[in-house]
Short mmCIF file of C-alpha atoms and ligand atoms in Angstrom, two decimals:
data_model
loop_
_atom_site.label_atom_id
_atom_site.label_comp_id
_atom_site.label_asym_id
_atom_site.label_seq_id
_atom_site.Cartn_x
_atom_site.Cartn_y
_atom_site.Cartn_z
CA MET E 127 22.99 -21.79 16.30
CA SER E 128 20.24 -21.82 14.16
CA ALA E 129 19.81 -21.24 10.21
CA PRO E 130 19.03 -17.00 9.41
CA GLU E 131 15.56 -16.34 8.32
CA PRO E 132 15.18 -15.31 4.51
CA ASP E 133 15.03 -12.09 3.60
CA LYS E 134 11.43 -12.45 2.48
CA LEU E 135 11.65 -9.26 0.27
CA LEU E 136 14.84 -9.84 -1.08
CA ALA E 137 13.47 -12.99 -2.45
CA ILE E 138 10.28 -11.18 -3.81
CA PHE E 139 12.20 -8.19 -5.77
CA GLU E 140 14.82 -11.07 -6.95
CA ARG E 141 11.38 -12.54 -8.55
CA LYS E 142 9.74 -10.00 -9.43
CA ARG E 143 13.18 -9.06 -11.21
CA ARG E 144 13.16 -12.15 -13.10
CA GLU E 145 8.84 -12.00 -13.89
CA LEU E 146 9.76 -8.72 -15.79
CA ALA E 147 13.04 -9.38 -17.95
CA ALA E 148 10.82 -12.29 -18.93
CA ARG E 149 7.62 -10.22 -19.90
CA LYS E 150 6.13 -8.44 -23.05
CA PRO E 151 5.60 -4.66 -21.93
CA LEU E 152 1.40 -4.05 -20.56
CA VAL E 153 -0.89 -2.85 -23.36
CA ALA E 154 -4.12 -0.82 -22.02
CA ARG E 155 -6.91 -2.10 -23.61
CA ALA E 156 -8.98 1.24 -23.35
CA PRO E 157 -7.70 4.96 -23.19
CA ARG E 158 -6.68 5.82 -19.25
CA PRO E 159 -9.62 6.99 -17.61
CA PRO E 160 -9.46 10.62 -15.79
CA SER E 161 -7.80 9.59 -12.66
CA ARG E 162 -8.76 10.66 -9.29
CA ASP E 163 -6.52 12.55 -6.69
CA PHE E 164 -4.76 10.44 -4.44
CA ALA E 165 -3.12 12.86 -2.29
CA ALA E 166 -6.23 14.89 -1.68
CA ALA E 167 -7.89 11.44 -0.64
CA LEU E 168 -4.85 11.03 2.56
CA THR E 169 -5.15 14.71 3.17
CA ARG E 170 -8.68 15.53 3.54
CA HIS E 171 -10.20 16.23 7.00
CA ARG E 172 -13.61 14.72 7.35
CA ALA E 173 -15.04 15.89 9.95
CA GLY E 174 -15.89 13.10 13.06
CA LEU E 175 -13.63 10.28 11.63
CA PRO E 176 -9.88 9.77 13.68
CA VAL E 177 -8.04 9.39 10.54
CA ASN E 178 -7.71 8.96 6.98
CA VAL E 179 -8.14 5.21 5.54
CA ILE E 180 -6.61 3.37 2.72
CA ALA E 181 -8.47 0.16 2.83
CA GLU E 182 -6.73 -3.21 1.54
CA VAL E 183 -8.09 -5.70 -0.51
CA LYS E 184 -6.21 -9.51 -0.78
CA ARG E 185 -6.89 -12.92 -1.05
CA ARG E 186 -3.88 -14.06 1.31
CA SER E 187 -0.57 -12.71 2.78
CA PRO E 188 2.57 -14.43 3.09
CA SER E 189 2.60 -13.40 7.20
CA GLY E 190 -1.56 -14.57 7.09
CA GLY E 191 -2.07 -17.03 4.70
CA ASP E 192 -5.95 -17.03 3.33
CA PHE E 193 -8.42 -14.23 3.98
CA PRO E 194 -11.74 -15.71 4.08
CA HIS E 195 -13.36 -12.71 1.51
CA GLN E 196 -11.70 -13.77 -2.37
CA ASP E 197 -14.58 -11.64 -3.66
CA LEU E 198 -12.46 -8.50 -4.17
CA VAL E 199 -14.66 -5.99 -5.79
CA SER E 200 -17.88 -6.84 -3.11
CA VAL E 201 -15.01 -6.01 -0.03
CA ALA E 202 -14.44 -2.99 -2.19
CA LYS E 203 -17.83 -1.27 -2.04
CA ALA E 204 -18.31 -1.81 1.68
CA TYR E 205 -15.37 -0.28 2.27
CA GLU E 206 -16.06 2.88 0.17
CA ALA E 207 -19.61 2.39 1.94
CA ALA E 208 -18.08 2.55 5.34
CA GLY E 209 -16.17 5.75 4.82
CA ALA E 210 -12.73 4.78 3.13
CA SER E 211 -10.66 7.32 1.68
CA ALA E 212 -8.91 5.53 -0.82
CA VAL E 213 -8.68 1.20 -1.24
CA SER E 214 -5.51 -0.27 -1.81
CA VAL E 215 -5.38 -3.34 -3.82
CA LEU E 216 -2.99 -5.87 -4.07
CA THR E 217 -1.86 -6.63 -8.06
CA ASP E 218 1.40 -9.49 -7.00
CA ASP E 219 -0.10 -13.15 -8.09
CA VAL E 220 2.68 -15.43 -6.09
CA ASP E 221 2.22 -14.30 -2.83
CA PHE E 222 -1.32 -12.34 -2.99
CA GLY E 223 -3.65 -13.91 -5.14
CA GLY E 224 -4.15 -10.39 -7.24
CA SER E 225 -4.15 -9.17 -10.30
CA ILE E 226 -3.87 -6.12 -12.71
CA GLU E 227 -7.82 -7.36 -13.37
CA ASP E 228 -8.64 -7.05 -9.69
CA LEU E 229 -6.80 -3.96 -9.88
CA LEU E 230 -9.32 -2.63 -12.97
CA GLN E 231 -12.72 -4.04 -11.69
CA VAL E 232 -11.70 -2.94 -8.24
CA ARG E 233 -11.69 0.67 -10.03
CA ALA E 234 -15.02 0.84 -11.92
CA ALA E 235 -16.37 -0.74 -8.83
CA ILE E 236 -16.01 2.24 -7.03
CA SER E 237 -15.14 5.86 -7.24
CA LEU E 238 -12.50 6.01 -4.35
CA PRO E 239 -9.16 6.38 -5.80
CA VAL E 240 -6.94 3.34 -5.97
CA LEU E 241 -3.58 2.25 -5.06
CA ARG E 242 -2.15 -0.15 -6.45
CA LYS E 243 -0.05 -1.77 -4.40
CA ASP E 244 3.11 -4.26 -5.98
CA PHE E 245 7.53 -4.62 -5.51
CA LEU E 246 7.73 -2.43 -8.79
CA VAL E 247 11.16 -2.91 -9.38
CA ALA E 248 11.54 -0.36 -12.81
CA PRO E 249 9.94 3.20 -14.08
CA GLN E 250 8.71 0.58 -17.01
CA GLU E 251 6.22 -0.78 -14.06
CA VAL E 252 4.85 2.73 -12.92
CA GLU E 253 4.03 3.85 -16.71
CA GLU E 254 2.41 0.96 -17.03
CA SER E 255 0.41 1.34 -13.81
CA ALA E 256 -1.04 5.14 -14.87
CA ALA E 257 -1.41 4.10 -17.74
CA LEU E 258 -3.94 0.55 -16.72
CA GLY E 259 -5.63 3.46 -14.76
CA ALA E 260 -4.32 2.66 -10.99
CA ASP E 261 -4.30 6.29 -9.18
CA ALA E 262 -1.36 5.13 -7.66
CA VAL E 263 1.53 3.11 -7.57
CA LEU E 264 3.26 2.28 -4.66
CA LEU E 265 7.39 2.27 -4.58
CA ILE E 266 9.48 0.67 -1.22
CA ALA E 267 12.60 2.25 -0.41
CA ASP E 268 13.83 -0.52 1.43
CA ALA E 269 14.34 -2.61 -1.26
CA LEU E 270 15.27 -0.59 -4.27
CA GLU E 271 18.84 1.69 -4.70
CA ASP E 272 18.66 5.47 -4.89
CA GLY E 273 19.07 5.65 -7.80
CA PRO E 274 16.22 3.41 -9.41
CA LEU E 275 13.84 4.83 -6.65
CA ALA E 276 14.52 8.52 -7.68
CA GLU E 277 13.57 7.19 -11.24
CA MET E 278 10.67 5.70 -10.35
CA VAL E 279 9.11 8.90 -8.58
CA ALA E 280 10.28 10.75 -11.44
CA ALA E 281 8.23 8.43 -14.27
CA ALA E 282 5.73 9.18 -11.32
CA LYS E 283 5.49 12.39 -11.47
CA SER E 284 6.07 12.57 -15.49
CA CYS E 285 2.81 10.23 -15.82
CA ARG E 286 0.96 11.40 -13.17
CA VAL E 287 0.11 9.33 -10.77
CA ALA E 288 0.81 9.03 -7.63
CA ALA E 289 3.54 7.78 -5.62
CA LEU E 290 3.54 6.31 -1.94
CA VAL E 291 6.85 5.43 -1.48
CA GLU E 292 6.88 3.15 1.76
CA ALA E 293 9.79 2.79 4.29
CA HIS E 294 10.74 0.94 7.76
CA THR E 295 13.03 2.85 8.77
CA GLN E 296 13.83 6.49 9.74
CA GLU E 297 17.14 6.16 7.37
CA HIS E 298 14.72 4.57 4.50
CA ALA E 299 12.38 7.17 4.85
CA GLU E 300 15.19 10.15 4.42
CA ARG E 301 16.30 8.03 0.95
CA ALA E 302 12.82 8.18 0.24
CA LEU E 303 12.79 12.02 -0.18
CA LYS E 304 15.63 12.49 -1.16
CA ALA E 305 14.28 10.54 -3.64
CA GLY E 306 11.96 13.18 -4.05
CA ALA E 307 8.63 11.49 -2.32
CA GLU E 308 6.05 13.17 -1.31
CA LEU E 309 3.90 11.22 0.29
CA VAL E 310 5.56 8.81 2.67
CA GLY E 311 4.34 5.46 4.26
CA ILE E 312 6.12 3.72 6.86
CA ASN E 313 5.18 -0.03 7.73
CA ASN E 314 4.87 -1.14 10.86
CA ARG E 315 5.48 -4.64 9.33
CA ASN E 316 9.54 -5.51 8.28
CA LEU E 317 9.31 -7.04 5.41
CA ALA E 318 12.69 -9.16 5.41
CA THR E 319 11.30 -11.33 9.10
CA LEU E 320 7.66 -10.09 8.40
CA ARG E 321 7.74 -9.69 11.73
CA THR E 322 5.07 -6.15 13.24
CA ASP E 323 5.64 -3.71 15.64
CA ILE E 324 2.51 -0.54 15.68
CA HIS E 325 5.17 1.39 17.69
CA THR E 326 7.76 1.76 14.52
CA ALA E 327 5.40 4.39 12.49
CA LEU E 328 4.49 6.22 15.63
CA LYS E 329 8.26 6.66 16.61
CA VAL E 330 9.44 7.57 12.96
CA ILE E 331 6.59 9.35 11.11
CA PRO E 332 7.02 12.72 14.09
CA ALA E 333 10.67 13.60 12.63
CA LEU E 334 9.20 13.02 8.53
CA ARG E 335 5.97 15.51 9.85
CA SER E 336 7.65 19.01 8.36
CA ARG E 337 8.61 17.41 5.12
CA ALA E 338 6.39 15.39 3.22
CA LYS E 339 2.93 16.35 1.71
CA ALA E 340 1.39 13.35 3.77
CA LEU E 341 2.40 11.03 5.95
CA VAL E 342 1.05 7.36 6.30
CA ALA E 343 1.10 4.45 8.83
CA GLU E 344 0.88 1.03 7.07
CA SER E 345 0.52 -2.41 8.86
CA GLY E 346 -0.85 -4.25 12.31
CA LEU E 347 -3.33 -1.59 12.88
CA LYS E 348 -6.62 -2.84 14.56
CA THR E 349 -8.76 -0.18 16.65
CA ARG E 350 -10.06 2.89 16.91
CA GLU E 351 -6.64 3.30 19.69
CA ASP E 352 -4.16 2.29 17.29
CA PHE E 353 -5.95 4.81 14.57
CA ALA E 354 -5.90 7.67 16.92
CA ALA E 355 -2.30 7.06 17.79
CA ALA E 356 -1.22 7.41 14.72
CA ARG E 357 -2.99 10.51 14.03
CA ALA E 358 -1.85 12.09 17.03
CA SER E 359 2.00 10.57 16.08
CA GLY E 360 1.35 12.66 12.84
CA ALA E 361 0.35 10.25 10.43
CA ASP E 362 -2.83 11.53 7.91
CA ALA E 363 -4.01 7.96 7.35
CA VAL E 364 -3.54 4.91 7.99
CA LEU E 365 -3.11 1.37 5.79
CA VAL E 366 -5.16 -1.04 6.84
CA GLY E 367 -6.02 -4.89 5.33
CA GLU E 368 -5.72 -8.23 7.41
CA SER E 369 -7.55 -7.28 10.78
CA LEU E 370 -10.69 -6.02 8.25
CA LEU E 371 -10.18 -8.62 6.07
CA ARG E 372 -10.58 -11.08 9.12
CA ASP E 373 -13.95 -9.74 10.35
CA ALA E 374 -16.98 -11.70 8.18
CA GLU E 375 -17.87 -7.88 6.93
CA PRO E 376 -14.68 -5.88 5.86
CA GLY E 377 -17.15 -3.32 4.94
CA ARG E 378 -19.46 -3.36 8.77
CA ALA E 379 -15.60 -3.49 10.72
CA LEU E 380 -14.40 -0.23 8.83
CA ALA E 381 -17.81 1.53 9.79
CA ARG E 382 -17.51 0.15 13.15
CA LEU E 383 -13.37 1.60 13.72
CA LEU E 384 -14.72 5.02 12.13
CA ALA E 385 -17.11 5.26 14.35
CA GLY E 386 -15.97 4.25 17.30
CA ALA E 387 -18.06 1.61 18.54
CA PRO E 388 -16.65 -1.09 20.24
O1 LIG H 692 1.54 -8.62 4.56
C1 LIG H 692 2.62 -9.84 4.27
O2 LIG H 692 3.12 -10.42 4.57
C2 LIG H 692 3.49 -9.38 3.94
C3 LIG H 692 4.76 -9.52 3.28
C4 LIG H 692 6.32 -9.49 2.37
C5 LIG H 692 5.55 -8.09 1.75
C6 LIG H 692 4.83 -7.46 1.61
C7 LIG H 692 3.83 -7.16 2.99
N1 LIG H 692 2.57 -7.25 3.29
C8 LIG H 692 2.15 -5.82 2.58
C9 LIG H 692 1.94 -4.91 3.54
O3 LIG H 692 2.55 -4.50 4.38
C10 LIG H 692 0.58 -4.77 3.91
O4 LIG H 692 0.34 -5.42 2.89
C11 LIG H 692 -0.36 -3.67 4.22
O5 LIG H 692 0.99 -2.73 4.74
C12 LIG H 692 -1.47 -3.71 4.86
O6 LIG H 692 -1.24 -4.22 6.02
P1 LIG H 692 -1.90 -5.01 7.62
O7 LIG H 692 -3.02 -4.12 7.79
O8 LIG H 692 -1.46 -5.84 8.50
O9 LIG H 692 -2.21 -6.04 6.02
#
């Protein structure tokens, strides 16, 4: 009998709790800039686009290894020029090679709303993200108990930063809505096992349509057909990283997908 696979999400959250307990609060070096409307960017209808795209920058990932583009600012600028609606910046260092500095540099270089994608474990980190200038934070329902999840959603509301609450199953998506989430992402990647199935979001999103302000299909999306299927299921936006970052020119890859060229 083979040993059970280690739960990657659990391991990351355990590390994040240790890191938070061991560090001092993050202090912004500059006044908070005016925030950019992340929810509007996800729901705005843009003629000719198959779906709104949150384009992601990261240097590596546990499932994808190292990506060829290490200059995240250049990639983010190319995404903006290609028609992205928002940019997601991985700020976790250990597994994704990112930092808060990356978030600040990317945000200063573009005019799109910027999502801080990390594994936040406490309301303090939501407040810090807002103070540092993130327009949105990602919260992962599958890894947070009901109480802390609701507290973090409330913290986001009170400090006026958007919260995209992610779930991998309908059960966790229902918990996200119960916690007060308005923007809900369905991650096609099971973060415990790292297996990805793009039908996950297609199955879960229709049941949520009338209850969320915006719905996002996340992970593993590669083609214009994937984008169209996500849109047809009721998604307002897709979150895409790896398939763009594998291209020699991620901006050109995004432009091709948005325009429908082969
Ligand atoms: O991507 C991973 O390997 C991963 C591992 C553990 C926790 C989170 C992980 N990824 C986060 C994401 O789901 C993606 O960064 C995001 O949704 C974009 O997905 P993709 O288009 O497949 O890069």
